[in-house]
PDB file of C-alpha atoms in Angstrom:
ATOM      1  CA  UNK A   1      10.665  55.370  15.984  1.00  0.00           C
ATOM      2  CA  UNK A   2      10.198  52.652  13.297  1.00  0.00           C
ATOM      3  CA  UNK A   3      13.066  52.295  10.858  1.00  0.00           C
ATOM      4  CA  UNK A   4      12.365  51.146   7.740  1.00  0.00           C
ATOM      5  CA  UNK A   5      14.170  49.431   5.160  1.00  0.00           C
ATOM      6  CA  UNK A   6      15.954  52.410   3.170  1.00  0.00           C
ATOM      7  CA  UNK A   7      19.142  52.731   3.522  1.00  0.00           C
ATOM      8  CA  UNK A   8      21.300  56.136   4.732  1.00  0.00           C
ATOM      9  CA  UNK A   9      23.768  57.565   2.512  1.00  0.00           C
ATOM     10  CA  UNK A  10      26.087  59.784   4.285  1.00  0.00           C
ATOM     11  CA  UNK A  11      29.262  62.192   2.168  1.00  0.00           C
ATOM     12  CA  UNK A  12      31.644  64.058   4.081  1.00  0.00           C
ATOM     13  CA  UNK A  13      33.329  66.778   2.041  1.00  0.00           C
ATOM     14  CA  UNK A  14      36.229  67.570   4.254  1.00  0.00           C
ATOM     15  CA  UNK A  15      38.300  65.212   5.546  1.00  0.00           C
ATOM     16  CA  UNK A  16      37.353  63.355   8.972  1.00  0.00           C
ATOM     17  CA  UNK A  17      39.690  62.851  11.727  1.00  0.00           C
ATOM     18  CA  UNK A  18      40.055  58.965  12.079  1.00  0.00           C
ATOM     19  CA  UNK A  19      39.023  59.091  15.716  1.00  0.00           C
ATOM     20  CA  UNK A  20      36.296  61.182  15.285  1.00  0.00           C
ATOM     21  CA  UNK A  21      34.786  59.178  13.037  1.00  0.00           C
ATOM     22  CA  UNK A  22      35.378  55.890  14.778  1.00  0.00           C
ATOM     23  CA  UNK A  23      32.974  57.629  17.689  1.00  0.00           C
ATOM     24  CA  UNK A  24      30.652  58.744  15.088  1.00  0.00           C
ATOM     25  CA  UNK A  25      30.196  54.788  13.991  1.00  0.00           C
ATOM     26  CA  UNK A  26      30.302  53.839  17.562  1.00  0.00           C
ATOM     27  CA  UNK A  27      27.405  56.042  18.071  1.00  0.00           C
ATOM     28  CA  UNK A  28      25.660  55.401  15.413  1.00  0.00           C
ATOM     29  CA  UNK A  29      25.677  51.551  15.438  1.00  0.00           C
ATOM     30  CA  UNK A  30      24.354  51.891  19.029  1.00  0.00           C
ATOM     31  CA  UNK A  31      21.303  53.831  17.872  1.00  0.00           C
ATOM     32  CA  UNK A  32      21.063  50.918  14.973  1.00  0.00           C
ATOM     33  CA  UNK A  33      20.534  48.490  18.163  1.00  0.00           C
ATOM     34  CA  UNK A  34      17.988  50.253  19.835  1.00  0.00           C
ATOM     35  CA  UNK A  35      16.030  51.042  15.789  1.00  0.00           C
ATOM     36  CA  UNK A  36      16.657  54.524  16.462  1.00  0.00           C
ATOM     37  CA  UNK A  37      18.753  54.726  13.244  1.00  0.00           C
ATOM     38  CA  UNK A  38      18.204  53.623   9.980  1.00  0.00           C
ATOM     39  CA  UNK A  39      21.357  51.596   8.315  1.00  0.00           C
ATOM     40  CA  UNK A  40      24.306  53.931   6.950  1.00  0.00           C
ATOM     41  CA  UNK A  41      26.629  53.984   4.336  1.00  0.00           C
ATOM     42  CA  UNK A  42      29.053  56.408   4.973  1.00  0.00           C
ATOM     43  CA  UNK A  43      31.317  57.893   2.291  1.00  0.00           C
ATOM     44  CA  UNK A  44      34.541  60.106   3.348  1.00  0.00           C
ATOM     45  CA  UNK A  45      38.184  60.887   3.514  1.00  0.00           C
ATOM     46  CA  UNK A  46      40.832  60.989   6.376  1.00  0.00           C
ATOM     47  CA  UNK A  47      43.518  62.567   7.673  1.00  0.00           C
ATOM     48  CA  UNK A  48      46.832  60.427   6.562  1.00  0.00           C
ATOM     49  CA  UNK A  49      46.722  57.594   9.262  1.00  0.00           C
ATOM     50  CA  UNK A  50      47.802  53.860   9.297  1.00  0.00           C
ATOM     51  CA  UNK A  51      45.206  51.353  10.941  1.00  0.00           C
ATOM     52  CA  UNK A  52      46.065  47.815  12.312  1.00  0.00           C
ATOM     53  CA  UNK A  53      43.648  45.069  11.872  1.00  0.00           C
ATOM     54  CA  UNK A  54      43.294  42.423  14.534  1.00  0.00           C
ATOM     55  CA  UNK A  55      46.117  39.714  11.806  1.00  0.00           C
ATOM     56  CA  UNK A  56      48.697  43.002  11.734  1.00  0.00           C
ATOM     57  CA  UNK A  57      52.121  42.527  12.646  1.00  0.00           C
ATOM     58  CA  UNK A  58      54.714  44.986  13.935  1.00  0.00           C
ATOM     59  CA  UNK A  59      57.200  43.924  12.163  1.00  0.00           C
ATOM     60  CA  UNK A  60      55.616  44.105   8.884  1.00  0.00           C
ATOM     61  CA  UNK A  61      55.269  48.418   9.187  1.00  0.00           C
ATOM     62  CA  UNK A  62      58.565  51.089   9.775  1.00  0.00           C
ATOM     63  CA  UNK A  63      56.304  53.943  10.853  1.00  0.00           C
ATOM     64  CA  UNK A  64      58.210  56.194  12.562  1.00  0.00           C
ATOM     65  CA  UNK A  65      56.066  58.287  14.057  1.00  0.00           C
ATOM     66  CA  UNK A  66      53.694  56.223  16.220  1.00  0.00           C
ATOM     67  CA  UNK A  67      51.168  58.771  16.436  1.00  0.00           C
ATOM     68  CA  UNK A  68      49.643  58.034  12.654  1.00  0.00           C
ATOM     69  CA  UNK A  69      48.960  54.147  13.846  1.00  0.00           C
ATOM     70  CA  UNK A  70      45.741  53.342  15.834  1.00  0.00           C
ATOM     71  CA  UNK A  71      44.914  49.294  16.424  1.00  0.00           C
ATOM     72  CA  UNK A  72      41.103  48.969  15.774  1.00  0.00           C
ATOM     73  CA  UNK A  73      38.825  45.782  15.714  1.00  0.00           C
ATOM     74  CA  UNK A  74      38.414  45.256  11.942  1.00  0.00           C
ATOM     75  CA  UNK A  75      39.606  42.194  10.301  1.00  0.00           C
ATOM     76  CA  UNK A  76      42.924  42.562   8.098  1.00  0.00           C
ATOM     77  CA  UNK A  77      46.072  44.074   8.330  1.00  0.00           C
ATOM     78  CA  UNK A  78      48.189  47.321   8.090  1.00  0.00           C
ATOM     79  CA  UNK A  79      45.965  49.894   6.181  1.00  0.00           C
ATOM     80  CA  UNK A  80      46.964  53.240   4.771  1.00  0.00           C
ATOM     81  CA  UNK A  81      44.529  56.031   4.900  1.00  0.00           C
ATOM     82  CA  UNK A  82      44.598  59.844   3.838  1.00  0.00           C
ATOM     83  CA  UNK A  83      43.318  62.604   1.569  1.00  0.00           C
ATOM     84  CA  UNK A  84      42.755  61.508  -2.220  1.00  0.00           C
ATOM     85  CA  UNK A  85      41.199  57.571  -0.850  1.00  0.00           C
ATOM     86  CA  UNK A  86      37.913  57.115  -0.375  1.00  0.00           C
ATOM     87  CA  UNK A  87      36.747  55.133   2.515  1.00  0.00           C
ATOM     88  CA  UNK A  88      32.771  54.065   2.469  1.00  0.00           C
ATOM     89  CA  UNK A  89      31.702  53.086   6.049  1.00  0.00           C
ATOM     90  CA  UNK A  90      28.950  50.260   6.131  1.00  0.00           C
ATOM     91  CA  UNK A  91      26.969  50.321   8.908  1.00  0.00           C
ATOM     92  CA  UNK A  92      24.325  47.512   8.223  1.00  0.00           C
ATOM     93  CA  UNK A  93      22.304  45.475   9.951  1.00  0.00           C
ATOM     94  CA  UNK A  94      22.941  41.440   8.663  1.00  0.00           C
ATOM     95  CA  UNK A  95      19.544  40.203  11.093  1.00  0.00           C
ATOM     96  CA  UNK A  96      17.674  41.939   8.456  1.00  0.00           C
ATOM     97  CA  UNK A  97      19.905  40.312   5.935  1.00  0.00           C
ATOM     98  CA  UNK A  98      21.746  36.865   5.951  1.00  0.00           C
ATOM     99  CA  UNK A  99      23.811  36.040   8.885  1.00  0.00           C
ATOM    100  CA  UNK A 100      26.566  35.270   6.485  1.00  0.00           C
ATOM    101  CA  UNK A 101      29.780  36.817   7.241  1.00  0.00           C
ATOM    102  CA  UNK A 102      31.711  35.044   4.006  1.00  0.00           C
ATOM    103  CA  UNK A 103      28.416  36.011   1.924  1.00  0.00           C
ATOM    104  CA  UNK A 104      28.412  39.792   3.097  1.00  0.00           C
ATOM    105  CA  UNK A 105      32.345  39.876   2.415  1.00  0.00           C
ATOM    106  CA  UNK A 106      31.933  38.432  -1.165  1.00  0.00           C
ATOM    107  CA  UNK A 107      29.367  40.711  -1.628  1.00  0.00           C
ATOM    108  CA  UNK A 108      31.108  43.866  -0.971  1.00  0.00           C
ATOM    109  CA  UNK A 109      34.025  42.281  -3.245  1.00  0.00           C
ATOM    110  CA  UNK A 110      31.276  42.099  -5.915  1.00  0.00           C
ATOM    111  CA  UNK A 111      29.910  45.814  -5.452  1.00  0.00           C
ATOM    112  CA  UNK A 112      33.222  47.136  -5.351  1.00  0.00           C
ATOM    113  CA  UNK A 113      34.360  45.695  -8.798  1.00  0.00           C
ATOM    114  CA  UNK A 114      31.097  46.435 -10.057  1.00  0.00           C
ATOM    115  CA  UNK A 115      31.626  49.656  -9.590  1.00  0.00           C
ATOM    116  CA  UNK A 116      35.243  50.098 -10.729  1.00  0.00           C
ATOM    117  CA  UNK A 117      33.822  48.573 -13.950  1.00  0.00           C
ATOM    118  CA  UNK A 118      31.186  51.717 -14.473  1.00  0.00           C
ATOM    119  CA  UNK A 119      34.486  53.642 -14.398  1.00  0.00           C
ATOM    120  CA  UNK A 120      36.297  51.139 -17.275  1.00  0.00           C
ATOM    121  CA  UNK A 121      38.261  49.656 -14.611  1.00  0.00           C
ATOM    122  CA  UNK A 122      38.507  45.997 -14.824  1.00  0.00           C
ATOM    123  CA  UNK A 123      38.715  44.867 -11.559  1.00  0.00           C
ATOM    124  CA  UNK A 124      39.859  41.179 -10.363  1.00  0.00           C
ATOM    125  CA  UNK A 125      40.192  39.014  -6.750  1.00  0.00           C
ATOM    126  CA  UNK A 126      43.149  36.905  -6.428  1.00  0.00           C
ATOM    127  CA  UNK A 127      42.899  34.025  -4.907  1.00  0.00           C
ATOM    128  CA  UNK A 128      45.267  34.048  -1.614  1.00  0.00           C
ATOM    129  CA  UNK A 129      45.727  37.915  -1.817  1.00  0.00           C
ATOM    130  CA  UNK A 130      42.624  39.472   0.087  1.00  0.00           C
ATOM    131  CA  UNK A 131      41.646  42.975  -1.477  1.00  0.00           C
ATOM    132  CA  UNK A 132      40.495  44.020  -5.107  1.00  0.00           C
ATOM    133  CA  UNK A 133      43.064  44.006  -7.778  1.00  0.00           C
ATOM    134  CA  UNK A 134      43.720  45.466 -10.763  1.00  0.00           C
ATOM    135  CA  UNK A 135      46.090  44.177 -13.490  1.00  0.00           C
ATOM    136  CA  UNK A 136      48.773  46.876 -15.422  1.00  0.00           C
ATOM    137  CA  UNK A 137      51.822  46.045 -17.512  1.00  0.00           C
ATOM    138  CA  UNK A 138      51.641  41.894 -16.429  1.00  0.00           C
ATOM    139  CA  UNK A 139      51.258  43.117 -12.740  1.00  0.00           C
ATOM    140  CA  UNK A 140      48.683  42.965  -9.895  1.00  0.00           C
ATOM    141  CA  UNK A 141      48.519  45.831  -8.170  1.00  0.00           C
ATOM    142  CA  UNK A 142      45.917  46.458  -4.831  1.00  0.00           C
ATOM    143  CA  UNK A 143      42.895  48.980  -5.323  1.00  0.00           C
ATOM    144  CA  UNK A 144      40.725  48.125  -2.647  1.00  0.00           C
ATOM    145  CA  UNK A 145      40.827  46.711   0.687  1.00  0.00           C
ATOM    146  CA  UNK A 146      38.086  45.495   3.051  1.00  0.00           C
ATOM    147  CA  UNK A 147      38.354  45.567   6.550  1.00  0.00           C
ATOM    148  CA  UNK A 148      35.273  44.953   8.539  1.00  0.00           C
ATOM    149  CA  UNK A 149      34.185  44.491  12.194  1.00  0.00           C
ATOM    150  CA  UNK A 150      30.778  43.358  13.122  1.00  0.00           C
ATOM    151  CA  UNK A 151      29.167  43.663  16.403  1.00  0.00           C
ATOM    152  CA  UNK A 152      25.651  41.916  17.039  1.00  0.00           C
ATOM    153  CA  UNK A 153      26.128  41.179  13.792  1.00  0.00           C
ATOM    154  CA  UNK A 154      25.731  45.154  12.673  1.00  0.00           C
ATOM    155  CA  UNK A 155      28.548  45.815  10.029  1.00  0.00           C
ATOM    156  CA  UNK A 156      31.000  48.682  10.725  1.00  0.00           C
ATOM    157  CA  UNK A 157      34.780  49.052  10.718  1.00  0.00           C
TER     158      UNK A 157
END
């Protein structure tokens, strides 16, 4: 099968167990390796669950019930999930792009405020805080965060 350059857009309507869709990815990634998939984005919603990025700490979360956490690959730390946040997936392929890591990242950044801005949301990065911020009553306040693991230098979480 020959994949060609267009790009998968994937919405879930109901919410996707975290797991699930981690396997999904998984999957789906490995059929990007062999060009038996074209890239994805992947737009959805998740059960309430609290991932830890590979720079998470223990001591930084008081979750009491240990079943919500799951430790995953991504960059970043302690990340809150659940119905009402929307989570995009990016599955892409960065040999067909730049192998730029910092460039991708910045990127995303840049597409993420863009769009917040279509919605008359003026969107800012702060330099030392990671994530998208927005700025209310003389106060930064987190909208977005990006957490990202790449393997053969396919994108995914």
């Amino acid at each position: 099968m020959q994949i060609d350059n267009d790009v998968e857009f994937k919405i879930s309507k109901n919410l996707v167990d975290y797991d699930t869709a981690i396997k999904l990815m998984n999957s789906h990634i490995n059929k990007m390796r062999k060009k038996k998939a074209k890239e994805m984005l992947w737009f959805l919603e998740h059960n309430s669950i609290f991932t830890a990025g590979t720079s998470a700490k223990e001591i930084d979360q008081n979750i009491k019930n240990k079943k919500l956490i799951r430790y995953v690959g991504r960059g970043g730390q302690w990340t809150w999930h659940g119905p009402g946040q929307r989570v995009v997936y990016i599955m892409l392929d960065l040999k067909q792009r730049e192998k730029d890591i910092k460039k991708f990242i910045n990127n995303l950044e840049q597409w993420i405020m863009l769009t917040l801005n279509i919605f008359n949301i003026n969107a800012v990065l702060q330099k030392g805080n990671p994530g998208i911020w927005i700025k209310k009553n003389n106060a930064f306040f987190k909208i977005a965060s990006i957490g990202v693991r790449i393997s053969n230098w396919i994108t995914w979480h």
